[in-house]
Coordinates of C-alpha atoms and ligand atoms in Angstrom, one line a residue:
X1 CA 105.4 123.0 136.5
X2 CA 101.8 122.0 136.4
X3 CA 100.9 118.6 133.5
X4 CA 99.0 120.9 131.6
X5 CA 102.0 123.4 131.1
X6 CA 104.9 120.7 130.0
X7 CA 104.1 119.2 126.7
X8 CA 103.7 120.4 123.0
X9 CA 101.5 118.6 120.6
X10 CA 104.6 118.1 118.2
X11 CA 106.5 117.1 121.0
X12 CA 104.1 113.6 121.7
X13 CA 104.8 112.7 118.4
X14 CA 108.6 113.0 118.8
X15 CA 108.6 111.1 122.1
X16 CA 106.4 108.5 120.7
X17 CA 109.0 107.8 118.0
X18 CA 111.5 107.3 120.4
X19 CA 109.9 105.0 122.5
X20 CA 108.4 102.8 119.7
X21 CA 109.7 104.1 116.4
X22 CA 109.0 100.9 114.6
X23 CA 105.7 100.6 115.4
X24 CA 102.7 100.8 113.1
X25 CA 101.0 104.6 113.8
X26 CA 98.4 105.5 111.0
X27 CA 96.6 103.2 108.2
X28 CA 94.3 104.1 105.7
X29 CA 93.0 102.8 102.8
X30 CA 96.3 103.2 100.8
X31 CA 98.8 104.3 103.2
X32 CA 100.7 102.3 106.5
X33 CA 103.2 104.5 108.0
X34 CA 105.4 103.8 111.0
X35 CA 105.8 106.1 113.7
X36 CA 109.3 106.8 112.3
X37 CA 108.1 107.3 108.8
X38 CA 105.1 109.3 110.0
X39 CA 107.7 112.0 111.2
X40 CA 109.5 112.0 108.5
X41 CA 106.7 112.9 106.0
X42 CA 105.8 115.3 108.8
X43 CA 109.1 116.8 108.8
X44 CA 109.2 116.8 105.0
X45 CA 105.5 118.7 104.8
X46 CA 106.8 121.3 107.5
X47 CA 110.3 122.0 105.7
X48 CA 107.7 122.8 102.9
X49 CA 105.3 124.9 104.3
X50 CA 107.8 127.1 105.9
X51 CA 109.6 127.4 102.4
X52 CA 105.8 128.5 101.4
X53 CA 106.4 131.0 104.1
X54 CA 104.1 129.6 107.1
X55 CA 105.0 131.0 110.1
X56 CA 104.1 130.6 113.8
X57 CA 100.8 131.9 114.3
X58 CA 99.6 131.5 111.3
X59 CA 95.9 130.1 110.5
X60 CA 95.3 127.5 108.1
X61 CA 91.8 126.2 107.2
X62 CA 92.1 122.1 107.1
X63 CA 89.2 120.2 105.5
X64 CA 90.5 117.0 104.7
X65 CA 88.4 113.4 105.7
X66 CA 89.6 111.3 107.6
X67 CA 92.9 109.9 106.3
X68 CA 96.8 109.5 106.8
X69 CA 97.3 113.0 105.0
X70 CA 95.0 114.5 107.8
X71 CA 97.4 113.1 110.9
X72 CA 100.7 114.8 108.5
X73 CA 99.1 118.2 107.9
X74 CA 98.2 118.6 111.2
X75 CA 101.3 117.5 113.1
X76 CA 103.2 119.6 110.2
X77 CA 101.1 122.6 111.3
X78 CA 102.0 121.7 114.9
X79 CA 105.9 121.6 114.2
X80 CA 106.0 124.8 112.9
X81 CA 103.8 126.6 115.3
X82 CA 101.0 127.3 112.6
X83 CA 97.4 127.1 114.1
X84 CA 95.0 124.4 112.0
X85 CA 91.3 125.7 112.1
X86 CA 89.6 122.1 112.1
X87 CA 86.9 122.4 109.5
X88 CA 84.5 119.1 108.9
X89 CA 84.2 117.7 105.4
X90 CA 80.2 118.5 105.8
X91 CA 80.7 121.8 107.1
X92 CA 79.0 124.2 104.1
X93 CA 80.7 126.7 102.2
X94 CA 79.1 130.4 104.3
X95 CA 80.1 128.6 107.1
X96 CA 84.1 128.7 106.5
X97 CA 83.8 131.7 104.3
X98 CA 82.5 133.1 108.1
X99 CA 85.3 131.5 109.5
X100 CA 88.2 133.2 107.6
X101 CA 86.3 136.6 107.8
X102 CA 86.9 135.5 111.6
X103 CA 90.5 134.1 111.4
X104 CA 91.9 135.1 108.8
X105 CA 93.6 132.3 107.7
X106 CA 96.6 132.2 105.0
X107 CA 96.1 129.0 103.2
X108 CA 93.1 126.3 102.7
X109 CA 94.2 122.9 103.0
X110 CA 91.8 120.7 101.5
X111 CA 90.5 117.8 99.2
X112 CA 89.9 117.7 95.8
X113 CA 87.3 114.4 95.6
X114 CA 84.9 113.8 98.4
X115 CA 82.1 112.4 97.9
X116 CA 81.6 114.1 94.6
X117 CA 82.6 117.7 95.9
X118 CA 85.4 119.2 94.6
X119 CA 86.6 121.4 97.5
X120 CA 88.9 123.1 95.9
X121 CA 86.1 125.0 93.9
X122 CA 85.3 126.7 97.3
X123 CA 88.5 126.9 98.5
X124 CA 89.5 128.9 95.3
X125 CA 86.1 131.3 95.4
X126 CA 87.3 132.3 99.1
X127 CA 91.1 132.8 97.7
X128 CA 89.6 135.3 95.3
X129 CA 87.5 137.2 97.7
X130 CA 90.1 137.5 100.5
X131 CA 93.7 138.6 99.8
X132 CA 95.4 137.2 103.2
X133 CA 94.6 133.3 101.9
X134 CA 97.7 133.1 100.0
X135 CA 97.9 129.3 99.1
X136 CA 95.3 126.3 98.2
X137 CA 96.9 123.3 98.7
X138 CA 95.4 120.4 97.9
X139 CA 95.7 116.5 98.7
X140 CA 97.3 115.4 96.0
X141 CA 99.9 117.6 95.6
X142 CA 100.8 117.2 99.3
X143 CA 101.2 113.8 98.7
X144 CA 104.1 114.5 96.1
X145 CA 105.6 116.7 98.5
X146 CA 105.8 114.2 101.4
X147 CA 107.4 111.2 98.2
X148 CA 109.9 113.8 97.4
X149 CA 113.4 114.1 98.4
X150 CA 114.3 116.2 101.7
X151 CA 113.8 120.2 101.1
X152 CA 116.3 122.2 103.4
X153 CA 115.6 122.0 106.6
X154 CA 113.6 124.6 107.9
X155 CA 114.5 126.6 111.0
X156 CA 111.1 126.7 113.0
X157 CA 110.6 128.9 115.6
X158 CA 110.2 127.0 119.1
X159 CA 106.7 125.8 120.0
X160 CA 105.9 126.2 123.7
X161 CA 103.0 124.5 125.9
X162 CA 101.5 127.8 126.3
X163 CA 101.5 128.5 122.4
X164 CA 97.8 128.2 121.1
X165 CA 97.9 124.9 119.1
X166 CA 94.5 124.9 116.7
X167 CA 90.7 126.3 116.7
X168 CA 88.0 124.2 116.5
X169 CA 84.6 125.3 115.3
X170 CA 81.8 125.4 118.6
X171 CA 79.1 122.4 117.5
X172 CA 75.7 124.9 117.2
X173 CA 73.7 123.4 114.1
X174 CA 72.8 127.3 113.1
X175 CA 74.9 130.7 112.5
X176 CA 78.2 130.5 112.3
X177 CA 80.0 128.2 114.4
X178 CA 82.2 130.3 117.2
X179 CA 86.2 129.3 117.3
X180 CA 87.7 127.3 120.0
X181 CA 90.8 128.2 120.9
X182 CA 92.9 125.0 122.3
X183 CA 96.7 125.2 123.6
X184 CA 99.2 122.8 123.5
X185 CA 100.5 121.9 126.6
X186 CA 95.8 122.1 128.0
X187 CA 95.1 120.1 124.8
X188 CA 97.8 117.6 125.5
X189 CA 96.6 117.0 129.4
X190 CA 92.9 116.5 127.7
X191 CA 94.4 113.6 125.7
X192 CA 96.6 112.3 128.2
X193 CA 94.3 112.1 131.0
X194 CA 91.5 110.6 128.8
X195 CA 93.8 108.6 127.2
X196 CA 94.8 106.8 130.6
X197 CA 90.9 106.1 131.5
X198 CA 91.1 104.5 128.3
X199 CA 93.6 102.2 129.1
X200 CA 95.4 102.9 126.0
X201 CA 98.8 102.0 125.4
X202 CA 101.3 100.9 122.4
X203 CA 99.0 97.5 121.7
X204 CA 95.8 100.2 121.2
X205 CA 94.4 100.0 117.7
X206 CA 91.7 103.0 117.3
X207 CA 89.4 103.4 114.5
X208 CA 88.7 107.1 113.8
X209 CA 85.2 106.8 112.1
X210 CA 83.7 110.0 112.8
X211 CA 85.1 113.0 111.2
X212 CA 89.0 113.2 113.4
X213 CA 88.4 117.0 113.1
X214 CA 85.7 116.7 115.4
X215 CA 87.4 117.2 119.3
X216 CA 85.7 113.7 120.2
X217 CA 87.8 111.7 117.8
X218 CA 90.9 114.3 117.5
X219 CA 92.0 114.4 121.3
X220 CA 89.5 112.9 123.6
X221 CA 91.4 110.6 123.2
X222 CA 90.8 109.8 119.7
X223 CA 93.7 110.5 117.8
X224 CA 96.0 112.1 119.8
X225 CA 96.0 109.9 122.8
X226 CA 96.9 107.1 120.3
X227 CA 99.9 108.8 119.2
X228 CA 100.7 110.0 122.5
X229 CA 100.6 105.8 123.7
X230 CA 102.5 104.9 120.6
X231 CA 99.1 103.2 119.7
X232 CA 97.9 102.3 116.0
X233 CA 95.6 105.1 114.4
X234 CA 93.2 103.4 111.5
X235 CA 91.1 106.4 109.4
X236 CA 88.1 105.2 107.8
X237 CA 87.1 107.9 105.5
X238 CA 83.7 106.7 104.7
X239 CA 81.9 105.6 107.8
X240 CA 79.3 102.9 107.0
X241 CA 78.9 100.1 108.9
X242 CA 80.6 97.8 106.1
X243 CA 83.8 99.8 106.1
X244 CA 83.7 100.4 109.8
X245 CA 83.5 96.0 110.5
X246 CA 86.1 95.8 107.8
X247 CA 88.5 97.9 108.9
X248 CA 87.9 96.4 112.7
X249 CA 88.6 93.1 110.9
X250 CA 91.3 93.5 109.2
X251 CA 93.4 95.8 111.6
X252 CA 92.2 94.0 114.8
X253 CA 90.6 97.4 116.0
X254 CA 90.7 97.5 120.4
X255 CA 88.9 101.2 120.7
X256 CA 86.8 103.7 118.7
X257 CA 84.3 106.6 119.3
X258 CA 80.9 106.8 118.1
X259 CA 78.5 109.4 118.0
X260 CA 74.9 107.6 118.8
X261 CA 73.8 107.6 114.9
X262 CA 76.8 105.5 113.9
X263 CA 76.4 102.9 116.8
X264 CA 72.6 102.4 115.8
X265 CA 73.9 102.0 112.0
X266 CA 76.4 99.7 113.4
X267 CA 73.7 97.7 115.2
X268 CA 71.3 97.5 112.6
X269 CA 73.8 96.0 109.5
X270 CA 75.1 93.6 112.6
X271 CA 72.2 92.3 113.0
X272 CA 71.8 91.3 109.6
X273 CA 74.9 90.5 109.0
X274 CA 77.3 88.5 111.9
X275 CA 80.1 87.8 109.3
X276 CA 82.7 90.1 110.4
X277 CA 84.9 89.4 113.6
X278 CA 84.7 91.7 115.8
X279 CA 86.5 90.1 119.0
X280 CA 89.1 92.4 119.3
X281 CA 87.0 95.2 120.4
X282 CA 88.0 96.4 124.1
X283 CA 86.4 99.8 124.2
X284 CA 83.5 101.4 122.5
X285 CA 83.2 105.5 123.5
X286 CA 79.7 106.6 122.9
X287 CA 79.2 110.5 123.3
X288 CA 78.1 113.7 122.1
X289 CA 74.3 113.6 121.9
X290 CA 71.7 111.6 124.3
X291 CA 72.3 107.8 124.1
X292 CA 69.2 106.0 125.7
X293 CA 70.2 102.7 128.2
X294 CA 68.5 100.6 125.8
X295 CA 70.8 101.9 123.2
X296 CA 74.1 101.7 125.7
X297 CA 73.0 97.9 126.7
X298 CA 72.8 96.6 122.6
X299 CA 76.0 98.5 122.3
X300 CA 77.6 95.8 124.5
X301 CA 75.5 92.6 123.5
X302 CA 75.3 93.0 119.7
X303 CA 79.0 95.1 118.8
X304 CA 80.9 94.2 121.9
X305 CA 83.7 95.6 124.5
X306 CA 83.1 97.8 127.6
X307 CA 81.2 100.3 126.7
X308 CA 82.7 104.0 127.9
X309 CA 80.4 107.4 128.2
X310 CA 81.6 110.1 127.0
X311 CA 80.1 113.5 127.7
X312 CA 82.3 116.5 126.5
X313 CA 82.3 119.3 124.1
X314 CA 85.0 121.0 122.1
X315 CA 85.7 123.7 124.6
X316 CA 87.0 121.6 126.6
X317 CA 85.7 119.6 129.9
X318 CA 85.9 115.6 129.3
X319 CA 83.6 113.1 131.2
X320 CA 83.5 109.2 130.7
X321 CA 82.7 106.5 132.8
X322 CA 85.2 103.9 134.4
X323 CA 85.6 101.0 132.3
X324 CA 85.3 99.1 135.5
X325 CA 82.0 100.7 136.2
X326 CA 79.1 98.5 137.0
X327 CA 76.0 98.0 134.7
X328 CA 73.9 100.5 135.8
X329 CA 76.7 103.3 135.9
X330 CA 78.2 102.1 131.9
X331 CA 74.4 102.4 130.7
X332 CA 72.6 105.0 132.3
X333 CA 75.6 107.8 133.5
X334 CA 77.9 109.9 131.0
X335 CA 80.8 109.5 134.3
X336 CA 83.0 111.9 135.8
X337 CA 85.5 114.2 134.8
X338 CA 88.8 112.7 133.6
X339 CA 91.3 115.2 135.5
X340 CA 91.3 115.7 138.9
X341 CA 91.5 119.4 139.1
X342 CA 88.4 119.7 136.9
X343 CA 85.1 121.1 138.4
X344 CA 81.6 120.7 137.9
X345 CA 78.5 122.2 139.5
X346 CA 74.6 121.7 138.6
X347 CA 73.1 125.0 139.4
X348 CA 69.4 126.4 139.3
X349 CA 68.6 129.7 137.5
X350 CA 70.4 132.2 139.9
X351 CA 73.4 129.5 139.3
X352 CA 73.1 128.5 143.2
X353 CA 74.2 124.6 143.4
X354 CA 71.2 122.4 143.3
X355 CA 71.0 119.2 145.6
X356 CA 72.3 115.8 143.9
X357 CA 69.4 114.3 142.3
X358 CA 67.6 117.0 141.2
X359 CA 68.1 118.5 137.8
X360 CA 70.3 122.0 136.6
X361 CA 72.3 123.6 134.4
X362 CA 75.7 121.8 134.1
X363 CA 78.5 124.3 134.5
X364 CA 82.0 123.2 134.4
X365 CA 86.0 124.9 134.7
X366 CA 89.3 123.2 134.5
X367 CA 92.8 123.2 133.2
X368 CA 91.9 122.7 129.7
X369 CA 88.1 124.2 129.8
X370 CA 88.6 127.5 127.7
X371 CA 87.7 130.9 129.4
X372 CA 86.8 132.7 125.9
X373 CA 86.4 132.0 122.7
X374 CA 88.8 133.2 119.6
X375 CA 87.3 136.7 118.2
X376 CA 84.6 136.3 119.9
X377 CA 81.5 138.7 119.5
X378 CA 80.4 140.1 122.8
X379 CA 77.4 138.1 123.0
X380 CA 79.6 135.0 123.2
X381 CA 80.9 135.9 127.1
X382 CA 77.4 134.6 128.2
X383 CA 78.4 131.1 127.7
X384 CA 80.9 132.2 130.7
X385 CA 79.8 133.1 134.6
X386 CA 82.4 133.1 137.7
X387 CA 85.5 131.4 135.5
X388 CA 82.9 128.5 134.3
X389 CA 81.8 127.4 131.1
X390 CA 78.4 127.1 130.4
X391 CA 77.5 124.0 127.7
X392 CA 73.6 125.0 127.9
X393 CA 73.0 121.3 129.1
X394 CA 70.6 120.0 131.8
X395 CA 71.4 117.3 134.1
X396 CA 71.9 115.2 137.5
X397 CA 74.5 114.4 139.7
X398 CA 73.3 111.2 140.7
X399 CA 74.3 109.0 143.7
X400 CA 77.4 107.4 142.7
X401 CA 78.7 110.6 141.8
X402 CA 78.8 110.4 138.0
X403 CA 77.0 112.7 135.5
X404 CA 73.4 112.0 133.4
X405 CA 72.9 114.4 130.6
X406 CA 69.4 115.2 130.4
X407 CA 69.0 117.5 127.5
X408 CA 69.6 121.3 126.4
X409 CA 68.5 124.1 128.4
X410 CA 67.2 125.6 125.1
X411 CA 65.5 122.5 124.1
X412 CA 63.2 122.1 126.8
X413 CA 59.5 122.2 125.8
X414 CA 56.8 124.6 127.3
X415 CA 54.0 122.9 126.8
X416 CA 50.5 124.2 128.3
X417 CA 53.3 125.8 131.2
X418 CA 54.5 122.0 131.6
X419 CA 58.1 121.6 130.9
X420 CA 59.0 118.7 129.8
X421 CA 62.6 117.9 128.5
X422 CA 62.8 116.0 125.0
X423 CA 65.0 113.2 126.2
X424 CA 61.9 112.1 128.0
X425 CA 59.6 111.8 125.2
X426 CA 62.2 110.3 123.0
X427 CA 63.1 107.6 125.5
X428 CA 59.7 106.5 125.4
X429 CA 58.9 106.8 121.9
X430 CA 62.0 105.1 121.1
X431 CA 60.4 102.0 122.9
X432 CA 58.1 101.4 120.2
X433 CA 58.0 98.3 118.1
X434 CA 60.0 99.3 114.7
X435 CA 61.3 102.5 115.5
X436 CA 64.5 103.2 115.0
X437 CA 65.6 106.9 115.8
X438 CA 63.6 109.8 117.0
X439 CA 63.7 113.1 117.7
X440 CA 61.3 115.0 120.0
X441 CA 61.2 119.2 119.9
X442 CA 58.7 121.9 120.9
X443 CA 57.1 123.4 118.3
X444 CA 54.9 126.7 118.2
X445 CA 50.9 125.9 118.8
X446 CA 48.5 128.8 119.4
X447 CA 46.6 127.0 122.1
X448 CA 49.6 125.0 124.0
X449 CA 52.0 127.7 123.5
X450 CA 54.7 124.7 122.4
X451 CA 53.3 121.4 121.4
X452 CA 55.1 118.1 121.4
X453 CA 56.4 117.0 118.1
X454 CA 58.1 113.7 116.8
X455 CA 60.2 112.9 114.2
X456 CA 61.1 109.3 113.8
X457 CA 62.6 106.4 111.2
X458 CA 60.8 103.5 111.6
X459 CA 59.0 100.5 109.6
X460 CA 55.2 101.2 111.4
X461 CA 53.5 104.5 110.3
X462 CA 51.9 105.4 114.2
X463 CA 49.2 108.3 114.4
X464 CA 49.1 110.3 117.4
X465 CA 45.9 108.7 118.7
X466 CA 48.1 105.0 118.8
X467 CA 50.8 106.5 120.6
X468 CA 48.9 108.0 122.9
X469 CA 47.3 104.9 123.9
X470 CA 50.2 102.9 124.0
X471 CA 52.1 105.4 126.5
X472 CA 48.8 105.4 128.5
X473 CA 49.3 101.5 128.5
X474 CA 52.7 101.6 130.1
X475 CA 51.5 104.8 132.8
X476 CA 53.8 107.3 131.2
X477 CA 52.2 111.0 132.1
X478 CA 50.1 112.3 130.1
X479 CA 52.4 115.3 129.6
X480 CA 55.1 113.7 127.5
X481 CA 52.5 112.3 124.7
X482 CA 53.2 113.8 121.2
X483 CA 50.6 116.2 119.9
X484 CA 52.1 115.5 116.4
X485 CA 54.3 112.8 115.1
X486 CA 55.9 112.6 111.6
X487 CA 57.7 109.6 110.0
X488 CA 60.9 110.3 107.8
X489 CA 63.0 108.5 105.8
X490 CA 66.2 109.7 107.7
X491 CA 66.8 112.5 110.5
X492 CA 69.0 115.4 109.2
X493 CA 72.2 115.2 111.2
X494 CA 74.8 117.2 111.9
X495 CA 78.3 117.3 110.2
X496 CA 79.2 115.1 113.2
X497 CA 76.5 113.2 112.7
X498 CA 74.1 114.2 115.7
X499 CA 70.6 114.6 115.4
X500 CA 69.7 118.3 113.5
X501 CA 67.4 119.3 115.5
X502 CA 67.4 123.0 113.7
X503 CA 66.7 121.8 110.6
X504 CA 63.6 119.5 111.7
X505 CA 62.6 123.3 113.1
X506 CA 63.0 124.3 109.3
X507 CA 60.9 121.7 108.1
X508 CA 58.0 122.1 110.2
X509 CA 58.2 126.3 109.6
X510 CA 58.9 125.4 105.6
X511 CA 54.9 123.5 106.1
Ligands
AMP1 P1 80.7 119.5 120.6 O1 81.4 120.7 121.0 O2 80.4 119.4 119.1 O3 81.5 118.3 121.0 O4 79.3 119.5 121.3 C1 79.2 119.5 122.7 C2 77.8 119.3 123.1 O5 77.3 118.0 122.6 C3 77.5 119.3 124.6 O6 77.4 120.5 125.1 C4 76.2 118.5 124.7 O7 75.1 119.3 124.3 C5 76.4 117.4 123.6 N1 76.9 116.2 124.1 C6 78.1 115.8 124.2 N2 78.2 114.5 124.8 C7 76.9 114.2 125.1 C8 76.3 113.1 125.8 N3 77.1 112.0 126.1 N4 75.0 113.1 126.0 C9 74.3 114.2 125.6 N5 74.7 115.2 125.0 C10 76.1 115.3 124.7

């Protein structure tokens, strides 16, 4: 039997309590729960749900933040065979009514109090339009359930490797997210084999500050590879930095994964404020969006612990660099893949393999790389050629080996018949004295065809006529100056928290 056909997501939680019952597996704010009581609330919510009349197969929407409830629900849904559709707390209301015209889900499993939004409004509005969501279940009432004495035990139907295990919504910032179909026994390999890069193991504490229904900090390893060490899971449920160095404090945190916005908040309140102790920090993952070197090397000096690379996407494929990886490889390369049997090629335009060094379209297949989305449109197959997946991301296969992530293929900017790809001007721009984020995009000009545009936080107000000297200072081509530059209090980001580069598109068309 192959590693990705042996296990069931369920099933790591039930070894784990085995081997290390006794140990602490999920905090919160108000909860602490061992690995043994974790399974018994787990057991308790499933005995419910199947009295509810949850079946194998089943959909269920869950929007819940990050939390002790989330890691029950979930491992509940697992036991009985019931497929989660992982839905963000920021993710918008059209956006999961599209998803259960999708998926059809029978219940909405959600919050009622989050910052401010009652979900359960929405949650009910969808329940009225659509007759197959039978049940809103909210919270609060799940956490009477899991108090409560034992209901019957429920006889579940068995749950095998090859059973599809949840969806996960694709991470476009427009239209309607596509549904990622992930299996248990794939989905398990993905953890495990990231989860041993990691070095996790029982004495791992991880911090889940992004959204944990995000693949990053659900499986990659996140979440799941701490329950499949027998680690400690800690849920922050609002990330700021304050909470984020408390809770690192307090629970001693080793690991956690950052998208790029959260490390530069991190920075930032760290470097006006050194109370916190943040020793115990082994490993910080930084991945999914561009993280400039400068950005990877104050990562290390001002929050600590090796930092790891992480380049993946929902759909599947996982690269990170070694945590014994030298300077240059930790701060300038997104690594290799974590499994051996995955595959990557950089390809040119008739998806011929280019030479290392020289820039492509990253492709990638593997174990637990889908082949298809869930109910997908026809349209969708494009992001498929020859049995690989196709991210839409440029980049390098540099000497040593490991992966650079250059940019989107869509992003790139057409400027004058120049092509130049964002990352570039943004690594440059984000040089400059008191600026602190940036975002560079092609924008439509009548006499350029695209022009260069940047969006930026920073204390200095720059015009386009400073700039322009200042990159002429340090030789950087005259191709990557900014025809127009706009200061903003904050950059829209995505519900994970990357950069929104759609919705900067918006503002500029909104002009
Ligand atoms: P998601 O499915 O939401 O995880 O998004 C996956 C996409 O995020 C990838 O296809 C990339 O475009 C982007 N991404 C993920 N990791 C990185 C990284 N380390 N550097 C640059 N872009 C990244």
């Amino acid at each position: 039997m192959k590693p990705w056909e042996e296990k069931t997501l369920f099933g790591l939680l039930e070894d784990t309590v085995k081997k290390h019952g006794e140990r602490l597996a999920v905090v919160d704010s108000n909860h602490e729960y061992t690995y043994e009581q974790l399974l018994e609330k787990v057991c308790k919510l499933s005995d419910y749900l199947y009295y509810l009349g949850f079946r194998k197969k089943d959909r269920v929407i869950v929007q819940i933040a990050n939390s002790a409830m989330f890691e029950i629900v979930i491992f509940s849904l697992f036991k009985i065979g019931a497929v989660p559709i992982l839905i963000l707390p920021a993710h918008k209301e059209h956006v999961v009514d599209a998803i259960c015209q999708r998926a059809e889900p029978v219940a909405y499993i959600t919050m009622e109090d989050f910052y401010g939004t009652d979900y359960r409004k929405a949650a009910i509005k969808l329940k009225d339009k659509y007759s197959f969501i039978k049940h809103i279940l909210t919270v609060s009432e799940l956490e009477e359930i899991i108090e409560k004495e034992n209901v019957e035990r429920a006889d579940t139907e068995p749950v095998s490797p090859r059973n599809l295990a949840f969806l996960s919504l694709s991470g476009g910032t427009t239209g309607i997210p596509k549904l990622i179909p992930r299996y248990n026994g794939e989905y398990c390999y993905n953890a495990i084999c990231t989860a041993g890069h990691c070095k996790m193991d029982e004495s791992t504490v991880n911090l889940t500050a992004i959204p944990a229904a995000h693949n990053f900090a659900f499986g990659t390893p996140g979440m799941i590879g701490t329950v499949y060490c027998g680690g400690l899971n800690v849920m922050c449920e609002y990330p700021s930095p304050l909470e984020i160095f408390d809770m690192i404090e307090t629970h001693k945190v080793t690991m956690m994964s950052f998208v790029p916005s959260v490390v530069s908040l991190c920075i930032q309140y760290r470097e006006i404020d050194e109370s916190y102790d943040l020793s115990s920090i082994k490993y910080i993952l930084v991945g999914g969006a561009m993280f400039t070197s400068e950005m990877a090397k104050k990562c290390e000096e001002i929050l600590g612990g090796i930092l790891i690379q992480v380049y993946g996407m929902s759909e599947g494929m996982t690269f990170l660099t070694d945590t014994k990886a030298d300077d240059y490889v930790r701060f300038n390369t997104q690594g290799k893949p974590c499994a051996g049997e995955d595959e990557f090629k950089i390809v040119d335009e008739d998806f011929n393999p280019v030479p290392d060094g020289t820039e492509g379209e990253i492709v990638v297949k593997g174990p637990y790389t889908i082949h298809e989305y869930y109910r997908a449109s026809k349209s969708a197959q494009s992001s498929f050629k020859d049995g690989y997946y196709r991210p839409g991301d440029k980049g390098i296969k540099d000497k040593t080996g490991n992966i650079i992530v250059t940019g989107r293929s869509k992003e790139m900017i057409n400027r004058a018949g120049e092509k130049i790809m964002p990352s570039e001007v943004e690594k440059f721009f984000a040089d400059l004295c008191g600026v602190k984020n940036c975002a560079a995009l092609g924008i439509k000009d009548e006499l350029l065809g695209e022009a260069i545009c940047v969006f930026y936080e920073g204390d200095d107000e720059y015009t386009t006529s400073e700039v322009s000297k200042l990159f002429r200072e340090k030789q950087i081509e005259d191709c990557c100056i900014p025809d127009r530059i706009i200061r903003v209090m904050d950059l829209p980001l995505t519900p994970v928290g990357k950069t929104d580069k759609n919705r900067l598109r918006e503002m500029i068309s909104d002009e």
